[in-house]
Amino acid sequence: MLPVQAEALPPDGSVDAAFVLQQQAVPLQATRANMRHYGQPWILVGIRSQSLSLFDEWGRLQQHYLVSTARRGVGEMSNSYQTPRGWHHVCEKLGAGAEENTIIFRRRVTPWKYTAELHRQYPEKDWILTRILWLCGDEPGKNQGGNVDSYDRAIYLHGAGEHVAFGTPTSLGCVRMKNPDIIQLFDQTPNGIDVLIDENS
């Protein structure tokens, strides 16, 4: 609970009791503090729950989304098409201002738009749409460096088409999100925000 400014209360203290009773009636909110950089906002990607949660600097839940991680499960090796585990941070944000369903190809915003008809023509295409939050691994030997480097593997949080069965693992390694969700996350998070990908969450 944030401290109450003294000037907000009457000098005779007449509302003190009412204020205390009001605060007692409000249920406490569970918090999950950033274990890597205490006091900083962070993102948790849960593999088991197929969800992404955004927490503020106090560890309070701000947003919760259904996502889709790799259909081949978790793993860090290059060319495994699996979602890497552990601590990362967002090291690049791409696609600012692009309209929803804009196709991003080789990390460049294109003039083309994803449509259901386009997906029917290319059903196996892994469409990267709308925004990219590109992840860098922070754990040397696990998701950073050599043949386990998440950045070199181009592991993203990114928008995906309406054909995706969100809530189930379907991707080629990235974390797929609904387009309105990735726009909201993109706008609410700074470059450099910590991201934990946890297979048991």
JSON list of C-alpha atoms in Angstrom, two decimals:
[
{"chain": "A", "resi": 1, "resn": "MET", "atom": "CA", "xyz": [0.00, 0.00, 0.00]},
{"chain": "A", "resi": 2, "resn": "LEU", "atom": "CA", "xyz": [1.37, 3.41, -0.93]},
{"chain": "A", "resi": 3, "resn": "PRO", "atom": "CA", "xyz": [1.87, 5.91, 1.92]},
{"chain": "A", "resi": 4, "resn": "VAL", "atom": "CA", "xyz": [-0.92, 8.44, 2.40]},
{"chain": "A", "resi": 5, "resn": "GLN", "atom": "CA", "xyz": [0.15, 12.04, 2.00]},
{"chain": "A", "resi": 6, "resn": "ALA", "atom": "CA", "xyz": [-0.44, 13.95, 5.21]},
{"chain": "A", "resi": 7, "resn": "GLU", "atom": "CA", "xyz": [-2.02, 16.90, 3.43]},
{"chain": "A", "resi": 8, "resn": "ALA", "atom": "CA", "xyz": [-4.72, 14.61, 2.00]},
{"chain": "A", "resi": 9, "resn": "LEU", "atom": "CA", "xyz": [-6.25, 14.13, 5.48]},
{"chain": "A", "resi": 10, "resn": "PRO", "atom": "CA", "xyz": [-8.14, 16.75, 7.50]},
{"chain": "A", "resi": 11, "resn": "PRO", "atom": "CA", "xyz": [-6.11, 18.18, 10.39]},
{"chain": "A", "resi": 12, "resn": "ASP", "atom": "CA", "xyz": [-8.56, 16.82, 12.98]},
{"chain": "A", "resi": 13, "resn": "GLY", "atom": "CA", "xyz": [-8.05, 13.25, 11.74]},
{"chain": "A", "resi": 14, "resn": "SER", "atom": "CA", "xyz": [-11.79, 12.69, 11.36]},
{"chain": "A", "resi": 15, "resn": "VAL", "atom": "CA", "xyz": [-11.45, 10.32, 8.38]},
{"chain": "A", "resi": 16, "resn": "ASP", "atom": "CA", "xyz": [-8.64, 8.23, 9.80]},
{"chain": "A", "resi": 17, "resn": "ALA", "atom": "CA", "xyz": [-10.91, 5.45, 11.08]},
{"chain": "A", "resi": 18, "resn": "ALA", "atom": "CA", "xyz": [-12.98, 5.37, 7.89]},
{"chain": "A", "resi": 19, "resn": "PHE", "atom": "CA", "xyz": [-9.84, 5.21, 5.78]},
{"chain": "A", "resi": 20, "resn": "VAL", "atom": "CA", "xyz": [-8.44, 2.32, 7.82]},
{"chain": "A", "resi": 21, "resn": "LEU", "atom": "CA", "xyz": [-11.71, 0.39, 7.58]},
{"chain": "A", "resi": 22, "resn": "GLN", "atom": "CA", "xyz": [-11.85, 0.98, 3.82]},
{"chain": "A", "resi": 23, "resn": "GLN", "atom": "CA", "xyz": [-8.31, -0.34, 3.36]},
{"chain": "A", "resi": 24, "resn": "GLN", "atom": "CA", "xyz": [-9.06, -3.42, 5.45]},
{"chain": "A", "resi": 25, "resn": "ALA", "atom": "CA", "xyz": [-11.98, -4.24, 3.15]},
{"chain": "A", "resi": 26, "resn": "VAL", "atom": "CA", "xyz": [-9.72, -4.32, 0.07]},
{"chain": "A", "resi": 27, "resn": "PRO", "atom": "CA", "xyz": [-8.21, -7.80, -0.49]},
{"chain": "A", "resi": 28, "resn": "LEU", "atom": "CA", "xyz": [-4.44, -7.96, -0.60]},
{"chain": "A", "resi": 29, "resn": "GLN", "atom": "CA", "xyz": [-3.00, -8.53, -4.06]},
{"chain": "A", "resi": 30, "resn": "ALA", "atom": "CA", "xyz": [-0.48, -11.32, -4.45]},
{"chain": "A", "resi": 31, "resn": "THR", "atom": "CA", "xyz": [2.84, -10.12, -5.81]},
{"chain": "A", "resi": 32, "resn": "ARG", "atom": "CA", "xyz": [5.77, -11.75, -7.64]},
{"chain": "A", "resi": 33, "resn": "ALA", "atom": "CA", "xyz": [8.87, -9.63, -7.42]},
{"chain": "A", "resi": 34, "resn": "ASN", "atom": "CA", "xyz": [11.56, -9.71, -10.10]},
{"chain": "A", "resi": 35, "resn": "MET", "atom": "CA", "xyz": [14.09, -12.23, -8.76]},
{"chain": "A", "resi": 36, "resn": "ARG", "atom": "CA", "xyz": [16.80, -11.05, -11.14]},
{"chain": "A", "resi": 37, "resn": "HIS", "atom": "CA", "xyz": [16.58, -7.28, -10.68]},
{"chain": "A", "resi": 38, "resn": "TYR", "atom": "CA", "xyz": [14.51, -6.53, -7.61]},
{"chain": "A", "resi": 39, "resn": "GLY", "atom": "CA", "xyz": [12.28, -3.49, -8.00]},
{"chain": "A", "resi": 40, "resn": "GLN", "atom": "CA", "xyz": [12.12, -3.70, -11.80]},
{"chain": "A", "resi": 41, "resn": "PRO", "atom": "CA", "xyz": [9.16, -4.75, -13.98]},
{"chain": "A", "resi": 42, "resn": "TRP", "atom": "CA", "xyz": [9.42, -8.16, -15.63]},
{"chain": "A", "resi": 43, "resn": "ILE", "atom": "CA", "xyz": [7.72, -10.74, -17.84]},
{"chain": "A", "resi": 44, "resn": "LEU", "atom": "CA", "xyz": [7.03, -14.40, -17.03]},
{"chain": "A", "resi": 45, "resn": "VAL", "atom": "CA", "xyz": [6.38, -16.83, -19.87]},
{"chain": "A", "resi": 46, "resn": "GLY", "atom": "CA", "xyz": [4.83, -20.05, -18.56]},
{"chain": "A", "resi": 47, "resn": "ILE", "atom": "CA", "xyz": [5.35, -23.09, -20.76]},
{"chain": "A", "resi": 48, "resn": "ARG", "atom": "CA", "xyz": [2.97, -25.35, -18.83]},
{"chain": "A", "resi": 49, "resn": "SER", "atom": "CA", "xyz": [0.21, -22.72, -18.71]},
{"chain": "A", "resi": 50, "resn": "GLN", "atom": "CA", "xyz": [0.93, -21.37, -22.21]},
{"chain": "A", "resi": 51, "resn": "SER", "atom": "CA", "xyz": [0.66, -17.87, -20.80]},
{"chain": "A", "resi": 52, "resn": "LEU", "atom": "CA", "xyz": [2.57, -14.62, -20.48]},
{"chain": "A", "resi": 53, "resn": "SER", "atom": "CA", "xyz": [2.29, -12.37, -17.44]},
{"chain": "A", "resi": 54, "resn": "LEU", "atom": "CA", "xyz": [3.56, -8.82, -17.08]},
{"chain": "A", "resi": 55, "resn": "PHE", "atom": "CA", "xyz": [4.45, -7.64, -13.57]},
{"chain": "A", "resi": 56, "resn": "ASP", "atom": "CA", "xyz": [5.20, -4.07, -12.49]},
{"chain": "A", "resi": 57, "resn": "GLU", "atom": "CA", "xyz": [8.10, -2.91, -10.33]},
{"chain": "A", "resi": 58, "resn": "TRP", "atom": "CA", "xyz": [6.17, -3.92, -7.19]},
{"chain": "A", "resi": 59, "resn": "GLY", "atom": "CA", "xyz": [5.57, -7.42, -8.56]},
{"chain": "A", "resi": 60, "resn": "ARG", "atom": "CA", "xyz": [1.88, -6.76, -9.14]},
{"chain": "A", "resi": 61, "resn": "LEU", "atom": "CA", "xyz": [0.25, -8.49, -12.11]},
{"chain": "A", "resi": 62, "resn": "GLN", "atom": "CA", "xyz": [-0.53, -5.96, -14.83]},
{"chain": "A", "resi": 63, "resn": "GLN", "atom": "CA", "xyz": [-1.47, -8.13, -17.82]},
{"chain": "A", "resi": 64, "resn": "HIS", "atom": "CA", "xyz": [-2.03, -11.84, -18.47]},
{"chain": "A", "resi": 65, "resn": "TYR", "atom": "CA", "xyz": [-2.20, -13.34, -21.97]},
{"chain": "A", "resi": 66, "resn": "LEU", "atom": "CA", "xyz": [-2.61, -16.74, -23.60]},
{"chain": "A", "resi": 67, "resn": "VAL", "atom": "CA", "xyz": [0.35, -17.49, -25.87]},
{"chain": "A", "resi": 68, "resn": "SER", "atom": "CA", "xyz": [1.73, -20.34, -27.95]},
{"chain": "A", "resi": 69, "resn": "THR", "atom": "CA", "xyz": [5.27, -21.65, -27.48]},
{"chain": "A", "resi": 70, "resn": "ALA", "atom": "CA", "xyz": [7.14, -24.34, -29.45]},
{"chain": "A", "resi": 71, "resn": "ARG", "atom": "CA", "xyz": [5.31, -27.47, -30.52]},
{"chain": "A", "resi": 72, "resn": "ARG", "atom": "CA", "xyz": [8.56, -29.39, -29.92]},
{"chain": "A", "resi": 73, "resn": "GLY", "atom": "CA", "xyz": [8.72, -28.29, -26.29]},
{"chain": "A", "resi": 74, "resn": "VAL", "atom": "CA", "xyz": [11.63, -26.62, -24.52]},
{"chain": "A", "resi": 75, "resn": "GLY", "atom": "CA", "xyz": [15.29, -26.63, -25.47]},
{"chain": "A", "resi": 76, "resn": "GLU", "atom": "CA", "xyz": [18.11, -24.26, -26.19]},
{"chain": "A", "resi": 77, "resn": "MET", "atom": "CA", "xyz": [20.05, -25.80, -29.08]},
{"chain": "A", "resi": 78, "resn": "SER", "atom": "CA", "xyz": [20.20, -24.08, -32.45]},
{"chain": "A", "resi": 79, "resn": "ASN", "atom": "CA", "xyz": [17.89, -25.61, -35.07]},
{"chain": "A", "resi": 80, "resn": "SER", "atom": "CA", "xyz": [15.92, -27.47, -32.39]},
{"chain": "A", "resi": 81, "resn": "TYR", "atom": "CA", "xyz": [12.78, -25.40, -33.02]},
{"chain": "A", "resi": 82, "resn": "GLN", "atom": "CA", "xyz": [12.22, -25.43, -29.26]},
{"chain": "A", "resi": 83, "resn": "THR", "atom": "CA", "xyz": [11.54, -22.58, -26.84]},
{"chain": "A", "resi": 84, "resn": "PRO", "atom": "CA", "xyz": [14.58, -21.74, -24.67]},
{"chain": "A", "resi": 85, "resn": "ARG", "atom": "CA", "xyz": [14.29, -21.63, -20.89]},
{"chain": "A", "resi": 86, "resn": "GLY", "atom": "CA", "xyz": [15.73, -19.28, -18.32]},
{"chain": "A", "resi": 87, "resn": "TRP", "atom": "CA", "xyz": [16.35, -15.58, -17.91]},
{"chain": "A", "resi": 88, "resn": "HIS", "atom": "CA", "xyz": [16.39, -13.31, -20.95]},
{"chain": "A", "resi": 89, "resn": "HIS", "atom": "CA", "xyz": [15.86, -9.65, -21.63]},
{"chain": "A", "resi": 90, "resn": "VAL", "atom": "CA", "xyz": [14.28, -7.78, -24.52]},
{"chain": "A", "resi": 91, "resn": "CYS", "atom": "CA", "xyz": [17.22, -6.47, -26.52]},
{"chain": "A", "resi": 92, "resn": "GLU", "atom": "CA", "xyz": [15.38, -5.10, -29.57]},
{"chain": "A", "resi": 93, "resn": "LYS", "atom": "CA", "xyz": [11.84, -3.89, -30.24]},
{"chain": "A", "resi": 94, "resn": "LEU", "atom": "CA", "xyz": [10.74, -3.87, -33.87]},
{"chain": "A", "resi": 95, "resn": "GLY", "atom": "CA", "xyz": [7.57, -2.78, -35.64]},
{"chain": "A", "resi": 96, "resn": "ALA", "atom": "CA", "xyz": [6.58, 0.34, -33.69]},
{"chain": "A", "resi": 97, "resn": "GLY", "atom": "CA", "xyz": [3.57, 1.99, -35.32]},
{"chain": "A", "resi": 98, "resn": "ALA", "atom": "CA", "xyz": [2.86, -0.82, -37.77]},
{"chain": "A", "resi": 99, "resn": "GLU", "atom": "CA", "xyz": [-0.79, -1.66, -38.28]},
{"chain": "A", "resi": 100, "resn": "GLU", "atom": "CA", "xyz": [-2.20, -4.89, -36.88]},
{"chain": "A", "resi": 101, "resn": "ASN", "atom": "CA", "xyz": [-1.49, -7.95, -39.08]},
{"chain": "A", "resi": 102, "resn": "THR", "atom": "CA", "xyz": [1.42, -6.26, -40.85]},
{"chain": "A", "resi": 103, "resn": "ILE", "atom": "CA", "xyz": [3.85, -8.93, -42.04]},
{"chain": "A", "resi": 104, "resn": "ILE", "atom": "CA", "xyz": [7.40, -8.59, -40.70]},
{"chain": "A", "resi": 105, "resn": "PHE", "atom": "CA", "xyz": [9.87, -10.43, -42.93]},
{"chain": "A", "resi": 106, "resn": "ARG", "atom": "CA", "xyz": [13.53, -10.83, -41.97]},
{"chain": "A", "resi": 107, "resn": "ARG", "atom": "CA", "xyz": [12.93, -8.26, -39.23]},
{"chain": "A", "resi": 108, "resn": "ARG", "atom": "CA", "xyz": [11.72, -5.63, -41.69]},
{"chain": "A", "resi": 109, "resn": "VAL", "atom": "CA", "xyz": [8.22, -4.18, -41.67]},
{"chain": "A", "resi": 110, "resn": "THR", "atom": "CA", "xyz": [6.65, -4.85, -45.07]},
{"chain": "A", "resi": 111, "resn": "PRO", "atom": "CA", "xyz": [3.67, -3.21, -46.81]},
{"chain": "A", "resi": 112, "resn": "TRP", "atom": "CA", "xyz": [1.87, -6.57, -46.86]},
{"chain": "A", "resi": 113, "resn": "LYS", "atom": "CA", "xyz": [-0.87, -7.77, -44.53]},
{"chain": "A", "resi": 114, "resn": "TYR", "atom": "CA", "xyz": [-1.67, -11.22, -43.22]},
{"chain": "A", "resi": 115, "resn": "THR", "atom": "CA", "xyz": [-5.10, -12.54, -44.20]},
{"chain": "A", "resi": 116, "resn": "ALA", "atom": "CA", "xyz": [-6.91, -15.83, -43.68]},
{"chain": "A", "resi": 117, "resn": "GLU", "atom": "CA", "xyz": [-6.75, -16.37, -47.46]},
{"chain": "A", "resi": 118, "resn": "LEU", "atom": "CA", "xyz": [-2.98, -15.89, -47.44]},
{"chain": "A", "resi": 119, "resn": "HIS", "atom": "CA", "xyz": [-2.68, -18.45, -44.67]},
{"chain": "A", "resi": 120, "resn": "ARG", "atom": "CA", "xyz": [-4.77, -20.93, -46.67]},
{"chain": "A", "resi": 121, "resn": "GLN", "atom": "CA", "xyz": [-2.32, -20.53, -49.57]},
{"chain": "A", "resi": 122, "resn": "TYR", "atom": "CA", "xyz": [0.71, -21.06, -47.31]},
{"chain": "A", "resi": 123, "resn": "PRO", "atom": "CA", "xyz": [-0.56, -23.14, -44.37]},
{"chain": "A", "resi": 124, "resn": "GLU", "atom": "CA", "xyz": [2.91, -24.09, -43.08]},
{"chain": "A", "resi": 125, "resn": "LYS", "atom": "CA", "xyz": [4.24, -20.52, -43.03]},
{"chain": "A", "resi": 126, "resn": "ASP", "atom": "CA", "xyz": [5.24, -19.21, -39.61]},
{"chain": "A", "resi": 127, "resn": "TRP", "atom": "CA", "xyz": [3.86, -15.69, -39.96]},
{"chain": "A", "resi": 128, "resn": "ILE", "atom": "CA", "xyz": [5.58, -13.02, -37.87]},
{"chain": "A", "resi": 129, "resn": "LEU", "atom": "CA", "xyz": [3.18, -10.13, -37.54]},
{"chain": "A", "resi": 130, "resn": "THR", "atom": "CA", "xyz": [2.71, -6.65, -36.09]},
{"chain": "A", "resi": 131, "resn": "ARG", "atom": "CA", "xyz": [5.52, -6.40, -33.48]},
{"chain": "A", "resi": 132, "resn": "ILE", "atom": "CA", "xyz": [8.70, -8.19, -32.40]},
{"chain": "A", "resi": 133, "resn": "LEU", "atom": "CA", "xyz": [10.29, -8.22, -28.95]},
{"chain": "A", "resi": 134, "resn": "TRP", "atom": "CA", "xyz": [13.63, -9.91, -29.65]},
{"chain": "A", "resi": 135, "resn": "LEU", "atom": "CA", "xyz": [15.12, -11.83, -26.74]},
{"chain": "A", "resi": 136, "resn": "CYS", "atom": "CA", "xyz": [18.75, -12.06, -25.63]},
{"chain": "A", "resi": 137, "resn": "GLY", "atom": "CA", "xyz": [19.71, -14.86, -23.26]},
{"chain": "A", "resi": 138, "resn": "ASP", "atom": "CA", "xyz": [21.28, -13.88, -19.94]},
{"chain": "A", "resi": 139, "resn": "GLU", "atom": "CA", "xyz": [22.61, -17.25, -18.80]},
{"chain": "A", "resi": 140, "resn": "PRO", "atom": "CA", "xyz": [25.98, -18.12, -20.39]},
{"chain": "A", "resi": 141, "resn": "GLY", "atom": "CA", "xyz": [26.12, -21.69, -21.63]},
{"chain": "A", "resi": 142, "resn": "LYS", "atom": "CA", "xyz": [22.38, -22.14, -21.20]},
{"chain": "A", "resi": 143, "resn": "ASN", "atom": "CA", "xyz": [20.76, -19.56, -23.49]},
{"chain": "A", "resi": 144, "resn": "GLN", "atom": "CA", "xyz": [23.69, -17.25, -24.23]},
{"chain": "A", "resi": 145, "resn": "GLY", "atom": "CA", "xyz": [26.69, -17.94, -26.46]},
{"chain": "A", "resi": 146, "resn": "GLY", "atom": "CA", "xyz": [27.74, -20.76, -28.73]},
{"chain": "A", "resi": 147, "resn": "ASN", "atom": "CA", "xyz": [25.01, -22.97, -30.19]},
{"chain": "A", "resi": 148, "resn": "VAL", "atom": "CA", "xyz": [22.48, -22.08, -27.48]},
{"chain": "A", "resi": 149, "resn": "ASP", "atom": "CA", "xyz": [22.31, -18.33, -28.04]},
{"chain": "A", "resi": 150, "resn": "SER", "atom": "CA", "xyz": [18.69, -17.15, -28.04]},
{"chain": "A", "resi": 151, "resn": "TYR", "atom": "CA", "xyz": [19.50, -13.94, -29.92]},
{"chain": "A", "resi": 152, "resn": "ASP", "atom": "CA", "xyz": [21.29, -15.79, -32.70]},
{"chain": "A", "resi": 153, "resn": "ARG", "atom": "CA", "xyz": [18.37, -18.24, -32.83]},
{"chain": "A", "resi": 154, "resn": "ALA", "atom": "CA", "xyz": [16.03, -15.25, -33.37]},
{"chain": "A", "resi": 155, "resn": "ILE", "atom": "CA", "xyz": [13.76, -16.07, -30.46]},
{"chain": "A", "resi": 156, "resn": "TYR", "atom": "CA", "xyz": [10.96, -13.49, -30.36]},
{"chain": "A", "resi": 157, "resn": "LEU", "atom": "CA", "xyz": [7.77, -12.56, -28.65]},
{"chain": "A", "resi": 158, "resn": "HIS", "atom": "CA", "xyz": [5.72, -11.73, -31.75]},
{"chain": "A", "resi": 159, "resn": "GLY", "atom": "CA", "xyz": [2.25, -11.34, -33.18]},
{"chain": "A", "resi": 160, "resn": "ALA", "atom": "CA", "xyz": [0.66, -14.27, -35.01]},
{"chain": "A", "resi": 161, "resn": "GLY", "atom": "CA", "xyz": [-2.38, -14.96, -37.17]},
{"chain": "A", "resi": 162, "resn": "GLU", "atom": "CA", "xyz": [-5.87, -15.85, -36.08]},
{"chain": "A", "resi": 163, "resn": "HIS", "atom": "CA", "xyz": [-5.32, -19.45, -37.21]},
{"chain": "A", "resi": 164, "resn": "VAL", "atom": "CA", "xyz": [-3.03, -20.06, -34.21]},
{"chain": "A", "resi": 165, "resn": "ALA", "atom": "CA", "xyz": [-4.52, -22.16, -31.40]},
{"chain": "A", "resi": 166, "resn": "PHE", "atom": "CA", "xyz": [-3.41, -19.92, -28.55]},
{"chain": "A", "resi": 167, "resn": "GLY", "atom": "CA", "xyz": [-3.08, -21.78, -25.28]},
{"chain": "A", "resi": 168, "resn": "THR", "atom": "CA", "xyz": [-1.41, -24.75, -27.00]},
{"chain": "A", "resi": 169, "resn": "PRO", "atom": "CA", "xyz": [2.20, -25.14, -28.19]},
{"chain": "A", "resi": 170, "resn": "THR", "atom": "CA", "xyz": [2.36, -24.63, -31.97]},
{"chain": "A", "resi": 171, "resn": "SER", "atom": "CA", "xyz": [5.35, -22.40, -32.77]},
{"chain": "A", "resi": 172, "resn": "LEU", "atom": "CA", "xyz": [8.82, -23.08, -34.16]},
{"chain": "A", "resi": 173, "resn": "GLY", "atom": "CA", "xyz": [10.49, -21.81, -30.99]},
{"chain": "A", "resi": 174, "resn": "CYS", "atom": "CA", "xyz": [9.19, -18.27, -30.53]},
{"chain": "A", "resi": 175, "resn": "VAL", "atom": "CA", "xyz": [6.41, -17.11, -28.24]},
{"chain": "A", "resi": 176, "resn": "ARG", "atom": "CA", "xyz": [3.38, -16.32, -30.40]},
{"chain": "A", "resi": 177, "resn": "MET", "atom": "CA", "xyz": [0.84, -13.75, -29.20]},
{"chain": "A", "resi": 178, "resn": "LYS", "atom": "CA", "xyz": [-2.45, -12.36, -30.46]},
{"chain": "A", "resi": 179, "resn": "ASN", "atom": "CA", "xyz": [-1.88, -9.15, -32.39]},
{"chain": "A", "resi": 180, "resn": "PRO", "atom": "CA", "xyz": [-3.76, -6.82, -30.01]},
{"chain": "A", "resi": 181, "resn": "ASP", "atom": "CA", "xyz": [-1.87, -8.41, -27.11]},
{"chain": "A", "resi": 182, "resn": "ILE", "atom": "CA", "xyz": [1.60, -7.94, -28.60]},
{"chain": "A", "resi": 183, "resn": "ILE", "atom": "CA", "xyz": [0.79, -4.30, -29.38]},
{"chain": "A", "resi": 184, "resn": "GLN", "atom": "CA", "xyz": [-0.29, -3.72, -25.78]},
{"chain": "A", "resi": 185, "resn": "LEU", "atom": "CA", "xyz": [2.78, -5.51, -24.39]},
{"chain": "A", "resi": 186, "resn": "PHE", "atom": "CA", "xyz": [5.08, -3.64, -26.77]},
{"chain": "A", "resi": 187, "resn": "ASP", "atom": "CA", "xyz": [3.66, -0.29, -25.67]},
{"chain": "A", "resi": 188, "resn": "GLN", "atom": "CA", "xyz": [3.80, -1.10, -21.95]},
{"chain": "A", "resi": 189, "resn": "THR", "atom": "CA", "xyz": [7.32, -2.51, -21.70]},
{"chain": "A", "resi": 190, "resn": "PRO", "atom": "CA", "xyz": [10.73, -0.86, -22.01]},
{"chain": "A", "resi": 191, "resn": "ASN", "atom": "CA", "xyz": [13.58, -2.22, -24.05]},
{"chain": "A", "resi": 192, "resn": "GLY", "atom": "CA", "xyz": [15.73, -4.26, -21.67]},
{"chain": "A", "resi": 193, "resn": "ILE", "atom": "CA", "xyz": [12.89, -5.65, -19.56]},
{"chain": "A", "resi": 194, "resn": "ASP", "atom": "CA", "xyz": [13.68, -9.00, -17.93]},
{"chain": "A", "resi": 195, "resn": "VAL", "atom": "CA", "xyz": [11.91, -12.09, -19.27]},
{"chain": "A", "resi": 196, "resn": "LEU", "atom": "CA", "xyz": [11.86, -15.46, -17.51]},
{"chain": "A", "resi": 197, "resn": "ILE", "atom": "CA", "xyz": [10.77, -18.48, -19.57]},
{"chain": "A", "resi": 198, "resn": "ASP", "atom": "CA", "xyz": [9.78, -21.17, -17.07]},
{"chain": "A", "resi": 199, "resn": "GLU", "atom": "CA", "xyz": [8.72, -24.64, -18.19]},
{"chain": "A", "resi": 200, "resn": "ASN", "atom": "CA", "xyz": [6.94, -25.34, -14.89]},
{"chain": "A", "resi": 201, "resn": "SER", "atom": "CA", "xyz": [4.82, -22.17, -14.74]}
]
